[in-house]
Structures are given as C-alpha cells and as structure tokens.
Short mmCIF file of C-alpha atoms in Angstrom, two decimals:
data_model
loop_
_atom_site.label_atom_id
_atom_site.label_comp_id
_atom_site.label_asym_id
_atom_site.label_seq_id
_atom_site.Cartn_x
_atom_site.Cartn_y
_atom_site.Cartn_z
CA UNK A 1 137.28 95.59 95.34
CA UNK A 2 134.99 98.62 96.56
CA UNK A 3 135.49 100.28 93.43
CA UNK A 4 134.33 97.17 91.21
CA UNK A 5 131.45 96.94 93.94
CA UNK A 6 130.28 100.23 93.60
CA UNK A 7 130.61 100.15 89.61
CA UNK A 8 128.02 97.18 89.85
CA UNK A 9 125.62 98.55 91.83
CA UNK A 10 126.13 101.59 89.81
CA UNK A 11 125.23 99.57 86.88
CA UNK A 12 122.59 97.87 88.57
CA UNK A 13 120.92 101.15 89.27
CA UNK A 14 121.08 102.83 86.50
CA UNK A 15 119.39 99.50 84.37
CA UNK A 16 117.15 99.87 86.63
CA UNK A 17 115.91 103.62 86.58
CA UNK A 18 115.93 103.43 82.59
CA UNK A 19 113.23 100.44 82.67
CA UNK A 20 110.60 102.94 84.68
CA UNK A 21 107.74 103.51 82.73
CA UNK A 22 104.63 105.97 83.51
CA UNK A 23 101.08 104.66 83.04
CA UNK A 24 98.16 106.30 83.99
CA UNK A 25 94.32 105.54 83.85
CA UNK A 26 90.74 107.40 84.29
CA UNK A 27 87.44 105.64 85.21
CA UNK A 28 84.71 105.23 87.61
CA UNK A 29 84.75 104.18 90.99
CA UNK A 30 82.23 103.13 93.22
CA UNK A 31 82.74 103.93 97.00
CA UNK A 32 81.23 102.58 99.94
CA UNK A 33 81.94 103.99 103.59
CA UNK A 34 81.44 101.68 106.85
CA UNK A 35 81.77 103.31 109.98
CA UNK A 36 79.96 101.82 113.48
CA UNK A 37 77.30 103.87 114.66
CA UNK A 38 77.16 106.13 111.13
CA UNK A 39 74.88 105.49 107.91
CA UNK A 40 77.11 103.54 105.02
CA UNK A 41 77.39 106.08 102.26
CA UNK A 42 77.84 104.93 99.06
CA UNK A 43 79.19 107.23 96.39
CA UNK A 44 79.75 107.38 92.53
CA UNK A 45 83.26 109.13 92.19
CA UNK A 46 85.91 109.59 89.36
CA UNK A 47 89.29 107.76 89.70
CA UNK A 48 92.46 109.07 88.60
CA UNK A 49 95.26 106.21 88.48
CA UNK A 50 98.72 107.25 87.71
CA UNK A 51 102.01 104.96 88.47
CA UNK A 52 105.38 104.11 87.79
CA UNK A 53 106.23 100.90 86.64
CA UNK A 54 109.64 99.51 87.66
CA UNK A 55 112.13 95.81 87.52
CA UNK A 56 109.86 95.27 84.34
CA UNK A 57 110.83 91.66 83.41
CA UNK A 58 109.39 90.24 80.33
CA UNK A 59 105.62 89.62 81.50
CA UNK A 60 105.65 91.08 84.72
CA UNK A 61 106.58 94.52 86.71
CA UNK A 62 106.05 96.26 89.81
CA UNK A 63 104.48 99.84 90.12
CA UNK A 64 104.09 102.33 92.21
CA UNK A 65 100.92 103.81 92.09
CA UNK A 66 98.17 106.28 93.41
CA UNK A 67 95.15 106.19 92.21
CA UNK A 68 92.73 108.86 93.26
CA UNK A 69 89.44 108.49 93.70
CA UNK A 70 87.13 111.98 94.06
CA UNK A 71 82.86 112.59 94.33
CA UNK A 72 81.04 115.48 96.19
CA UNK A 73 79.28 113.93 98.50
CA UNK A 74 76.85 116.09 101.65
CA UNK A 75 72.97 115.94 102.34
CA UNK A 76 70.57 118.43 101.81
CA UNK A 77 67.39 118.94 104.51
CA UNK A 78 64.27 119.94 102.92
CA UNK A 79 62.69 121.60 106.16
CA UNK A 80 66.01 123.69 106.87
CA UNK A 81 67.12 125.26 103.66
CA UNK A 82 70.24 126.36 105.69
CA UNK A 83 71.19 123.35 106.58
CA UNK A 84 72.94 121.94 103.00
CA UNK A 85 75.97 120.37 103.62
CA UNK A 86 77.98 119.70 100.30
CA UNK A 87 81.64 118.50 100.99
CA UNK A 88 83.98 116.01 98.83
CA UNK A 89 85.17 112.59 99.18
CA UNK A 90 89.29 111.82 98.57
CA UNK A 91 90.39 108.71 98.85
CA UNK A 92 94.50 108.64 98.26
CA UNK A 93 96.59 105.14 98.76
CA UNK A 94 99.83 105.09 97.79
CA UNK A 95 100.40 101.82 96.44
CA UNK A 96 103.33 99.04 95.72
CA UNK A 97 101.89 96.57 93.03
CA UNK A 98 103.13 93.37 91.57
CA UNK A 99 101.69 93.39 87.89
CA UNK A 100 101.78 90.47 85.54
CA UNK A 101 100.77 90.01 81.98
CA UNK A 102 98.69 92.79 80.02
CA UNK A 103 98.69 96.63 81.17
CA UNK A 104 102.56 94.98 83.19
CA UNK A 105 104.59 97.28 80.97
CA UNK A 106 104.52 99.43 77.93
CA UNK A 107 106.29 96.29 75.42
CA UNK A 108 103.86 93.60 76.77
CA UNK A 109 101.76 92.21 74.38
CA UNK A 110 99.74 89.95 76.37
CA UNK A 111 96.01 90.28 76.53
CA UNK A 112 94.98 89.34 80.15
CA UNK A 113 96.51 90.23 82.98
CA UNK A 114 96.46 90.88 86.42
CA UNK A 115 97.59 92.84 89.50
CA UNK A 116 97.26 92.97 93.81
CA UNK A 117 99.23 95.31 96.11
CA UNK A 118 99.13 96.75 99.19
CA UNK A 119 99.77 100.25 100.90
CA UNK A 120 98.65 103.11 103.18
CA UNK A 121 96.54 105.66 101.95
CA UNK A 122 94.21 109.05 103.66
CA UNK A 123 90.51 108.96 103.60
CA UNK A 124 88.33 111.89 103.75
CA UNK A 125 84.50 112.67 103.42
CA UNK A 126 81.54 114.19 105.07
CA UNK A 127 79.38 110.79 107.10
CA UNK A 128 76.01 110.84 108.13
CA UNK A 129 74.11 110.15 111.18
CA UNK A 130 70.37 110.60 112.35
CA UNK A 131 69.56 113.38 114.77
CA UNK A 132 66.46 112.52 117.57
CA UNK A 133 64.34 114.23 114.60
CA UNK A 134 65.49 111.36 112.41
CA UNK A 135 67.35 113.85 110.03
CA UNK A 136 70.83 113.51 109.04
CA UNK A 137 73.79 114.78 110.37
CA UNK A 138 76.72 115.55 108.44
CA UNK A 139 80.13 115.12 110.21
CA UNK A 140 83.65 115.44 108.49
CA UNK A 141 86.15 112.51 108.77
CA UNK A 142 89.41 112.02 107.39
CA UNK A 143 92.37 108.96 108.42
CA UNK A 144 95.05 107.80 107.27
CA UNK A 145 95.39 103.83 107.42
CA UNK A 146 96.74 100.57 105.47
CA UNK A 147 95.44 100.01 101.97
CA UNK A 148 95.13 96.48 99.69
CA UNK A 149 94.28 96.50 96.17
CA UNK A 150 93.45 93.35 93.29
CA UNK A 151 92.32 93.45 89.92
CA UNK A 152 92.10 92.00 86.26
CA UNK A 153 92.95 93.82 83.01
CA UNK A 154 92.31 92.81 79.62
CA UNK A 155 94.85 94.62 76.50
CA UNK A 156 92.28 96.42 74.16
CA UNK A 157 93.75 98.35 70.73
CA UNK A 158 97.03 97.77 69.27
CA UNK A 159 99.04 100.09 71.49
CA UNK A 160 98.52 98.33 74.97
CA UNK A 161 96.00 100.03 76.25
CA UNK A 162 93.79 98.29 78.81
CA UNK A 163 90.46 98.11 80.58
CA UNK A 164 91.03 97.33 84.48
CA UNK A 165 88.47 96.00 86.85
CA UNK A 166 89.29 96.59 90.17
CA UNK A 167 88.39 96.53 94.03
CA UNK A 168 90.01 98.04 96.78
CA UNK A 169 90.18 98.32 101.01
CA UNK A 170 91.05 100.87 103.21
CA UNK A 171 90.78 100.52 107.33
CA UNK A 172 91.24 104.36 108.76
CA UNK A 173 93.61 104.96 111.88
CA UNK A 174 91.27 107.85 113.30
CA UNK A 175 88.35 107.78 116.01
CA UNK A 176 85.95 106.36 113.06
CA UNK A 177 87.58 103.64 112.57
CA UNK A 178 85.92 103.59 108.82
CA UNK A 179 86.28 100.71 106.25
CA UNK A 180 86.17 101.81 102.84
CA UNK A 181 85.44 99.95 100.01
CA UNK A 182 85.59 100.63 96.12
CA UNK A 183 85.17 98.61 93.28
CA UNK A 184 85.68 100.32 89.89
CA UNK A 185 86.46 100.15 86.01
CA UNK A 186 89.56 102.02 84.61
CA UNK A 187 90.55 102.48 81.03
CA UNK A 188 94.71 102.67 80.94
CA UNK A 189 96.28 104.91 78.58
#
C-alpha cells in the first residue's frame, strides 16, 4: 500500500513539474509612493516580469512570478550644487497568480484573458520631505510587506504573445508605513 502510494504521488509530481512553463515580459510601469508626513513621488520605471507557470489546465494556470519594477529616482537643489541626491527605486513582490485565458500558458489560444494574485514583496527608494527652507529632503526607505496584483491581457501575433495591463499594491512593514502603487503595460514574450 505505501509503495503504490508513493508511486502516485510520484506520478503526480512528476506530471506536474513537466507542465511548468517560463514566461517573461518587459514594459513600463508607473509608480506612485504614499507615505504620511512625506511628498507622494511618482515615478516612470521599467518592469521586468518573469514567472513560472504551473497545474496548467486547458484555459487556465497558476504562476509564480516576480516582476521587477526599477527608475532612478533623487532631487536635485539648485542653490546647493552639493546637495544632488540621485538614488533608485526597486520594487520586488514575489507573486502566486491564478491566470485564465490568453498569456495562461504557452498552448492557449485564447485572445483575452486575465489574472489577480497576491504576495509579499521589498520596497526601496529615496522619499522626499520639505526642510523649514521649503526645500526637499531626500531620505532612503526600504520594507518589506504584503503585495496584490490584477490585470487583463489580450493574445497579439500568432505565437501567444500578449499585451498586459496591469495595477498593483504594496503596504511596507517598516517605520514608513508606505503604500505603493503601480499601474503599467507589459508586452509578454
């Protein structure tokens, strides 16, 4: 009996590590940081979005994904030449998706589709705040926290790629206490 039980989930394993299959995507991004008692930045960045599909069915999969969002981000004071401050913006979730009809799986041929997932990502960039001289200050922040995601793709081409449209939430864990927001385009490959 614990032989035929292990041959099953044996089985059951192995079916499912050959039905992985690795997407990835590159697009824009747009980035806005919230954070009480700091100026909301908003940033133009590049996104990066590779994952792993996995338990593809026929229309529908789940994935495991990070996508990356990067920008430089910083201020520069005109009266203080010293005082540039040029740092980077990362934005990292590590994501568990449920994805159903187009951009699902490499064998789907549907046109639309769509996916939402959630996860727990790190946050880091440079936020601003005005001195007494009403300049800004630049101060470094970077958290870790929980992480939803929700888009739309539509199939373009006759080899599945896809255009995504996306949005996306992050609360940070650290003293900030930042919400960060993104909303973004991504062409799948």
């Amino acid at each position: 009996m614990k032989k035929l039980l292990a041959l099953t989930l044996s089985l059951c394993l192995c079916g499912t590590a050959f039905s992985q299959t690795f997407m990835q995507g590159i697009g824009r991004n747009i980035v806005t940081q919230t954070t009480s008692g700091y100026k909301t930045q908003t940033l133009p960045s590049v996104i990066y979005s590779p994952r792993f599909a996995f338990l593809e069915a026929e229309g529908s999969s789940f994935s495991i994904g990070l996508p990356i969002s990067f920008a430089f981000s910083g201020v520069y004071h005109i009266r203080n030449e010293d005082a540039i401050t040029l740092g980077s913006m990362l934005n990292a979730p590590l994501m568990l998706d449920f994805n159903n009809g187009a951009g699902s799986g490499k064998s789907n041929e549907s046109r639309v589709g769509f996916f939402f997932g959630a996860g727990f990502g790190y946050q880091t960039n440079i936020i601003l705040q005005k001195d007494y001289t009403g300049n800004d200050i630049a101060f470094p922040m970077s958290g870790f926290g929980p992480a939803g995601e929700a888009g739309i793709r539509f199939a373009v081409g006759k080899h599945q790629h896809n255009i995504e449209f996306r949005i996306s939430y992050m609360k940070t864990h650290d003293t900030s206490r930042s919400g960060v927001f993104g909303i973004g385009c991504v062409f799948g490959y």
